[in-house]
CSV table of C-alpha atoms in Angstrom, one decimal:
chain,number,residue,atom,x,y,z
J,19,UNK,CA,-0.7,21.0,5.4
J,20,UNK,CA,0.2,19.6,8.8
J,21,UNK,CA,-3.5,19.2,9.7
J,22,UNK,CA,-4.2,17.3,6.4
J,23,UNK,CA,-1.2,15.0,7.0
J,24,UNK,CA,-2.3,14.3,10.6
J,25,UNK,CA,-5.8,13.5,9.3
J,26,UNK,CA,-4.3,11.0,6.8
J,27,UNK,CA,-2.2,9.4,9.6
J,28,UNK,CA,-5.2,9.2,11.9
J,29,UNK,CA,-7.3,7.5,9.2
J,30,UNK,CA,-4.5,5.1,8.5
J,31,UNK,CA,-4.3,4.1,12.2
J,32,UNK,CA,-8.1,3.6,12.3
J,33,UNK,CA,-7.9,1.5,9.1
J,34,UNK,CA,-5.1,-0.6,10.7
J,35,UNK,CA,-7.2,-1.1,13.8
J,36,UNK,CA,-10.2,-2.3,11.7
J,37,UNK,CA,-7.8,-4.5,9.7
J,38,UNK,CA,-6.5,-6.1,12.9
J,39,UNK,CA,-10.1,-6.9,14.0
J,40,UNK,CA,-10.9,-8.5,10.6
J,41,UNK,CA,-7.6,-10.5,10.6
J,42,UNK,CA,-8.3,-11.8,14.1
J,43,UNK,CA,-12.0,-12.5,13.5
J,44,UNK,CA,-11.3,-14.1,10.1
J,45,UNK,CA,-8.8,-16.5,11.6
J,46,UNK,CA,-10.5,-17.1,14.9
J,47,UNK,CA,-13.9,-17.9,13.4
J,48,UNK,CA,-12.6,-20.5,10.9
J,49,UNK,CA,-14.7,-23.7,11.0
J,50,UNK,CA,-13.4,-26.7,13.0
J,51,UNK,CA,-12.0,-27.1,16.5
J,52,UNK,CA,-8.4,-25.9,16.8
J,53,UNK,CA,-7.8,-28.0,19.9
J,54,UNK,CA,-9.1,-31.2,18.3
J,55,UNK,CA,-6.9,-30.5,15.2
J,56,UNK,CA,-3.7,-30.0,17.3
J,57,UNK,CA,-4.3,-33.1,19.5
J,58,UNK,CA,-5.5,-35.3,16.6
J,59,UNK,CA,-5.5,-38.9,18.0
J,60,UNK,CA,-4.8,-37.8,21.5
J,61,UNK,CA,-8.0,-35.7,21.7
J,62,UNK,CA,-9.4,-37.1,25.0
J,63,UNK,CA,-12.0,-34.9,26.8
J,64,UNK,CA,-9.4,-34.1,29.5
J,65,UNK,CA,-6.7,-33.2,27.0
J,66,UNK,CA,-9.1,-31.0,25.0
J,67,UNK,CA,-10.2,-29.1,28.1
J,68,UNK,CA,-6.6,-28.5,29.1
J,69,UNK,CA,-5.5,-27.4,25.7
J,70,UNK,CA,-8.5,-25.0,25.3
J,71,UNK,CA,-7.6,-23.5,28.7
J,72,UNK,CA,-4.0,-23.1,27.6
J,73,UNK,CA,-4.9,-21.4,24.3
J,74,UNK,CA,-7.6,-19.3,25.9
J,75,UNK,CA,-10.4,-20.8,23.8
J,76,UNK,CA,-12.6,-20.9,26.9
J,77,UNK,CA,-12.8,-17.1,26.9
J,78,UNK,CA,-14.9,-14.7,24.8
J,79,UNK,CA,-13.5,-13.7,21.4
J,80,UNK,CA,-13.3,-10.0,22.3
J,81,UNK,CA,-11.3,-10.7,25.4
J,82,UNK,CA,-8.8,-12.8,23.4
J,83,UNK,CA,-8.7,-10.1,20.7
J,84,UNK,CA,-7.8,-7.4,23.3
J,85,UNK,CA,-5.1,-9.6,24.8
J,86,UNK,CA,-3.7,-10.4,21.3
J,87,UNK,CA,-3.8,-6.7,20.3
J,88,UNK,CA,-2.2,-5.4,23.5
J,89,UNK,CA,0.6,-8.1,23.3
J,90,UNK,CA,1.2,-7.3,19.7
J,91,UNK,CA,1.6,-3.6,20.3
J,92,UNK,CA,4.2,-4.4,22.9
J,93,UNK,CA,6.1,-6.5,20.4
J,94,UNK,CA,5.0,-9.9,21.6
J,95,UNK,CA,3.4,-12.0,18.8
J,96,UNK,CA,3.2,-15.1,20.9
J,97,UNK,CA,4.4,-18.6,20.1
J,98,UNK,CA,3.9,-20.8,17.1
J,99,UNK,CA,1.6,-23.8,17.7
J,100,UNK,CA,3.6,-26.1,15.5
J,101,UNK,CA,7.0,-25.8,17.3
J,102,UNK,CA,6.3,-23.6,20.3
J,103,UNK,CA,9.0,-21.2,19.2
J,104,UNK,CA,8.7,-17.4,19.6
J,105,UNK,CA,7.1,-16.0,16.5
J,106,UNK,CA,9.1,-12.8,16.6
J,107,UNK,CA,12.4,-14.7,16.5
J,108,UNK,CA,11.3,-16.7,13.4
J,109,UNK,CA,9.7,-13.7,11.9
J,110,UNK,CA,12.7,-11.4,11.8
J,111,UNK,CA,14.8,-13.3,9.1
J,112,UNK,CA,11.8,-14.1,7.0
J,113,UNK,CA,10.6,-10.5,7.1
J,114,UNK,CA,14.1,-9.3,6.1
J,115,UNK,CA,14.0,-11.7,3.2
J,116,UNK,CA,10.6,-10.5,2.0
J,117,UNK,CA,11.6,-6.8,2.3
J,118,UNK,CA,14.9,-7.4,0.6
J,119,UNK,CA,13.1,-9.1,-2.4
J,120,UNK,CA,10.5,-6.3,-2.5
J,121,UNK,CA,13.2,-3.6,-2.3
J,122,UNK,CA,15.3,-5.4,-5.0
J,123,UNK,CA,12.3,-5.4,-7.4
J,124,UNK,CA,11.3,-1.8,-6.5
J,125,UNK,CA,14.8,-0.3,-7.2
J,126,UNK,CA,14.6,-1.7,-10.7
J,127,UNK,CA,10.8,-1.4,-11.4
J,128,UNK,CA,10.1,2.2,-10.3
J,129,UNK,CA,12.7,4.0,-12.4
J,130,UNK,CA,12.2,1.7,-15.4
J,131,UNK,CA,8.4,2.3,-15.3
J,132,UNK,CA,8.6,6.1,-15.0
J,133,UNK,CA,11.3,6.4,-17.8
J,134,UNK,CA,9.4,4.1,-20.2
J,135,UNK,CA,6.1,5.8,-19.4
J,136,UNK,CA,7.6,9.3,-20.1
J,137,UNK,CA,9.2,8.1,-23.3
J,138,UNK,CA,5.9,6.5,-24.4
J,139,UNK,CA,4.1,9.8,-23.7
J,140,UNK,CA,6.8,11.8,-25.7
J,141,UNK,CA,6.4,9.3,-28.6
J,142,UNK,CA,2.6,9.0,-28.4
J,143,UNK,CA,1.1,6.7,-31.0
J,144,UNK,CA,4.6,5.9,-32.3
J,145,UNK,CA,6.1,2.5,-32.8
J,146,UNK,CA,7.7,2.5,-29.3
J,147,UNK,CA,4.5,3.6,-27.7
J,148,UNK,CA,2.5,0.8,-29.3
J,149,UNK,CA,5.1,-1.8,-28.6
J,150,UNK,CA,5.3,-1.0,-24.8
J,151,UNK,CA,1.5,-0.9,-24.5
J,152,UNK,CA,1.3,-4.4,-26.1
J,153,UNK,CA,4.0,-5.7,-23.7
J,154,UNK,CA,2.3,-4.0,-20.8
J,155,UNK,CA,-1.1,-5.6,-21.5
J,156,UNK,CA,0.5,-9.0,-22.0
J,157,UNK,CA,2.4,-8.6,-18.7
J,158,UNK,CA,-0.8,-7.6,-16.8
J,159,UNK,CA,-2.8,-10.4,-18.4
J,160,UNK,CA,-0.5,-13.2,-17.4
J,161,UNK,CA,-0.6,-14.3,-13.7
J,162,UNK,CA,2.7,-14.0,-11.8
J,163,UNK,CA,2.9,-17.7,-10.9
J,164,UNK,CA,2.7,-18.5,-14.6
J,165,UNK,CA,5.4,-15.9,-15.4
J,166,UNK,CA,7.6,-17.4,-12.7
J,167,UNK,CA,7.3,-20.9,-14.0
J,168,UNK,CA,8.1,-19.7,-17.5
J,169,UNK,CA,11.3,-18.0,-16.2
J,170,UNK,CA,12.3,-21.1,-14.3
J,171,UNK,CA,11.7,-23.3,-17.4
J,172,UNK,CA,13.7,-21.0,-19.6
J,173,UNK,CA,16.6,-19.7,-17.5
J,174,UNK,CA,16.9,-22.4,-14.9
J,175,UNK,CA,15.9,-25.7,-16.6
J,176,UNK,CA,16.9,-25.1,-20.2
J,177,UNK,CA,19.9,-22.7,-20.1
J,178,UNK,CA,21.0,-23.3,-16.4
J,179,UNK,CA,21.8,-19.6,-15.9
J,180,UNK,CA,20.0,-19.2,-12.6
J,181,UNK,CA,18.9,-21.7,-9.9
J,182,UNK,CA,15.5,-23.2,-9.7
J,183,UNK,CA,15.1,-22.5,-6.0
J,184,UNK,CA,15.9,-19.2,-4.3
J,185,UNK,CA,17.3,-20.8,-1.2
J,186,UNK,CA,19.0,-18.0,0.8
J,187,UNK,CA,20.2,-18.1,4.5
J,188,UNK,CA,21.2,-15.4,6.9
J,189,UNK,CA,24.8,-16.1,6.0
J,190,UNK,CA,24.3,-15.5,2.3
J,191,UNK,CA,26.3,-12.6,0.9
J,192,UNK,CA,24.8,-9.7,-1.0
J,193,UNK,CA,26.1,-10.6,-4.4
J,194,UNK,CA,25.0,-14.2,-4.0
J,195,UNK,CA,21.7,-13.1,-2.7
J,196,UNK,CA,21.1,-10.9,-5.7
J,197,UNK,CA,22.0,-13.8,-7.9
J,198,UNK,CA,19.7,-16.3,-6.2
J,199,UNK,CA,16.7,-13.9,-6.1
J,200,UNK,CA,17.1,-12.7,-9.7
J,201,UNK,CA,14.2,-14.8,-11.1
J,202,UNK,CA,11.6,-14.0,-8.4
J,203,UNK,CA,12.7,-10.3,-8.6
J,204,UNK,CA,12.2,-10.4,-12.4
J,205,UNK,CA,8.8,-12.0,-12.0
J,206,UNK,CA,7.6,-9.2,-9.7
J,207,UNK,CA,9.1,-6.5,-11.8
J,208,UNK,CA,7.3,-7.7,-14.9
J,209,UNK,CA,4.0,-7.5,-13.0
J,210,UNK,CA,4.3,-4.1,-11.4
J,211,UNK,CA,6.2,-2.2,-14.2
J,212,UNK,CA,3.2,-2.5,-16.5
J,213,UNK,CA,0.8,-0.8,-14.1
J,214,UNK,CA,3.2,2.0,-13.2
J,215,UNK,CA,4.2,2.6,-16.8
J,216,UNK,CA,0.6,2.9,-18.0
J,217,UNK,CA,-0.3,5.3,-15.2
J,218,UNK,CA,2.7,7.4,-15.9
J,219,UNK,CA,1.9,7.6,-19.6
J,220,UNK,CA,-1.8,8.4,-18.9
J,221,UNK,CA,-1.0,11.0,-16.3
J,222,UNK,CA,1.5,12.8,-18.5
J,223,UNK,CA,-0.8,12.8,-21.5
J,224,UNK,CA,-3.7,14.2,-19.4
J,225,UNK,CA,-1.5,17.1,-18.3
J,226,UNK,CA,-0.4,17.6,-21.9
J,227,UNK,CA,-3.9,18.8,-22.8
J,228,UNK,CA,-3.6,21.8,-20.4
J,229,UNK,CA,-3.5,25.4,-21.8
J,230,UNK,CA,0.0,26.1,-20.4
J,231,UNK,CA,1.3,23.1,-22.3
J,232,UNK,CA,-0.2,24.4,-25.5
J,233,UNK,CA,1.6,27.8,-24.8
J,234,UNK,CA,4.9,25.9,-24.4
J,235,UNK,CA,4.3,24.2,-27.7
J,236,UNK,CA,3.6,27.5,-29.4
J,237,UNK,CA,6.8,28.9,-28.0
J,238,UNK,CA,8.6,26.1,-29.9
J,239,UNK,CA,10.0,24.2,-26.9
J,240,UNK,CA,11.1,20.6,-27.7
J,241,UNK,CA,8.5,18.0,-26.7
J,242,UNK,CA,10.9,16.1,-24.4
J,243,UNK,CA,11.5,19.3,-22.4
J,244,UNK,CA,7.8,20.1,-22.2
J,245,UNK,CA,7.1,16.7,-20.9
J,246,UNK,CA,10.0,16.4,-18.4
J,247,UNK,CA,10.0,20.0,-17.1
J,248,UNK,CA,6.4,21.0,-17.3
J,249,UNK,CA,4.0,18.0,-17.6
J,250,UNK,CA,5.7,15.5,-15.4
J,251,UNK,CA,5.9,17.6,-12.2
J,252,UNK,CA,2.1,18.3,-12.4
J,253,UNK,CA,1.4,14.6,-13.1
J,254,UNK,CA,3.2,13.3,-10.0
J,255,UNK,CA,0.3,12.9,-7.7
J,256,UNK,CA,-1.5,10.0,-9.5
J,257,UNK,CA,1.9,8.5,-10.4
J,258,UNK,CA,2.9,8.5,-6.7
J,259,UNK,CA,-0.3,6.8,-5.8
J,260,UNK,CA,0.1,4.0,-8.3
J,261,UNK,CA,3.7,3.6,-7.4
J,262,UNK,CA,2.7,3.3,-3.7
J,263,UNK,CA,0.1,0.7,-4.5
J,264,UNK,CA,2.6,-1.4,-6.5
J,265,UNK,CA,5.2,-1.1,-3.8
J,266,UNK,CA,2.7,-2.3,-1.3
J,267,UNK,CA,1.9,-5.2,-3.7
J,268,UNK,CA,5.6,-6.1,-3.9
J,269,UNK,CA,5.5,-6.8,-0.1
J,270,UNK,CA,1.9,-8.1,0.3
J,271,UNK,CA,1.5,-9.8,-3.1
J,272,UNK,CA,4.9,-11.6,-2.8
J,273,UNK,CA,3.2,-14.7,-1.4
J,274,UNK,CA,2.6,-16.5,-4.7
J,275,UNK,CA,6.1,-15.6,-6.0
J,276,UNK,CA,7.8,-16.9,-2.8
J,277,UNK,CA,5.8,-20.2,-3.1
J,278,UNK,CA,6.9,-20.7,-6.7
J,279,UNK,CA,10.6,-20.2,-5.9
J,280,UNK,CA,10.4,-21.7,-2.4
J,281,UNK,CA,11.9,-18.4,-1.1
J,282,UNK,CA,12.1,-18.4,2.8
J,283,UNK,CA,10.1,-15.2,3.3
J,284,UNK,CA,6.9,-14.3,5.0
J,285,UNK,CA,4.7,-15.4,2.1
J,286,UNK,CA,6.1,-19.0,2.1
J,287,UNK,CA,5.8,-19.0,5.9
J,288,UNK,CA,2.2,-18.0,6.0
J,289,UNK,CA,1.3,-20.7,3.4
J,290,UNK,CA,3.0,-23.3,5.5
J,291,UNK,CA,1.3,-22.1,8.6
J,292,UNK,CA,-2.1,-22.2,7.0
J,293,UNK,CA,-1.5,-25.9,6.0
J,294,UNK,CA,-0.5,-26.6,9.6
J,295,UNK,CA,-3.4,-24.5,11.0
J,296,UNK,CA,-0.8,-22.5,13.0
J,297,UNK,CA,-3.2,-19.5,13.6
J,298,UNK,CA,-0.9,-17.2,15.6
J,299,UNK,CA,1.7,-17.2,12.8
J,300,UNK,CA,-1.1,-16.5,10.2
J,301,UNK,CA,-2.4,-13.6,12.4
J,302,UNK,CA,1.1,-12.2,12.9
J,303,UNK,CA,2.0,-12.2,9.2
J,304,UNK,CA,-1.4,-10.8,8.3
J,305,UNK,CA,-1.1,-7.8,10.6
J,306,UNK,CA,2.4,-7.1,9.3
J,307,UNK,CA,1.2,-7.2,5.7
J,308,UNK,CA,-1.7,-4.9,6.6
J,309,UNK,CA,0.6,-2.4,8.4
J,310,UNK,CA,3.0,-2.3,5.5
J,311,UNK,CA,0.2,-1.8,3.0
J,312,UNK,CA,-1.5,1.0,5.0
J,313,UNK,CA,1.9,2.7,5.8
J,314,UNK,CA,2.9,2.9,2.2
J,315,UNK,CA,-0.4,4.3,1.2
J,316,UNK,CA,-0.2,6.9,3.9
J,317,UNK,CA,3.3,7.8,2.6
J,318,UNK,CA,1.9,8.2,-0.9
J,319,UNK,CA,-0.9,10.5,0.3
J,320,UNK,CA,1.7,12.7,2.1
J,321,UNK,CA,4.0,12.8,-0.9
J,322,UNK,CA,1.0,13.7,-3.1
J,323,UNK,CA,0.1,16.5,-0.8
J,324,UNK,CA,3.6,17.9,-0.7
J,325,UNK,CA,4.0,17.6,-4.5
J,326,UNK,CA,0.6,19.3,-5.3
J,327,UNK,CA,0.1,22.8,-3.9
J,328,UNK,CA,-3.7,22.5,-4.3
J,329,UNK,CA,-3.7,19.7,-1.7
J,330,UNK,CA,-1.6,21.6,0.9
J,331,UNK,CA,-4.5,23.3,2.5
J,332,UNK,CA,-7.7,21.7,3.9
J,333,UNK,CA,-10.9,22.7,2.3
């Protein structure tokens, strides 16, 4: 099992390396001259040459990629082009805001999705099962930004229960932060619960067709006990995978939600940086998003291996 886990970690690191190359190349090869954009009306030949030398644009792309990667591995993400501030200093509070919002949504979404999925499997083809499937399909079909605007219009504009903007600061207390981020959290929960609930239901129902489940039914065990004690443990591997994918989405896919609610996280920052063509900030946020996504998927693979005895030995 240790060998299989090490293989998963090694593949994850290789994937992260390739992702860093794609992020750097995708940003570095954007059309247009970065130096001319930054200097605007002051773009004289002398100023352009000096700025290209300062930014390292006179060197080959692979040399700049290696320098960027080595500095990043040492914890140095460079400086923003817009304000010359250290990226890591501005990144810390924004990353904490993004991770807080993702954790806030995950704490509510994961238990809710698993419980509703199990109950739907127990009451297969019943009224509850049909109702949650309709709600899940509706939730999946509606884009998160549209859901966010609907929540704002209903709970912020019409009933004045929650604020329109989720404007938090480092000095915001926990209870106030939970209140201010309730609407963006609800938007994210409505998106990810549907996927996890449907996968939980499908995985449990797939296991319910096994011979040992039929034997438990013939013994007269209650259906809820069969599902919870016998079917659910053997259906954990696909459930863990879909939970991991949705947890990764809560961090990586938070960009749209943060823009809707003007939440000071990494998603809002990367959108602002793209508009300003602040490429070092875009690259830093991109590599962090990639690292989080890959790490969560590696964790899901490891948990699936641990939960399923058939995956504990390499073949």
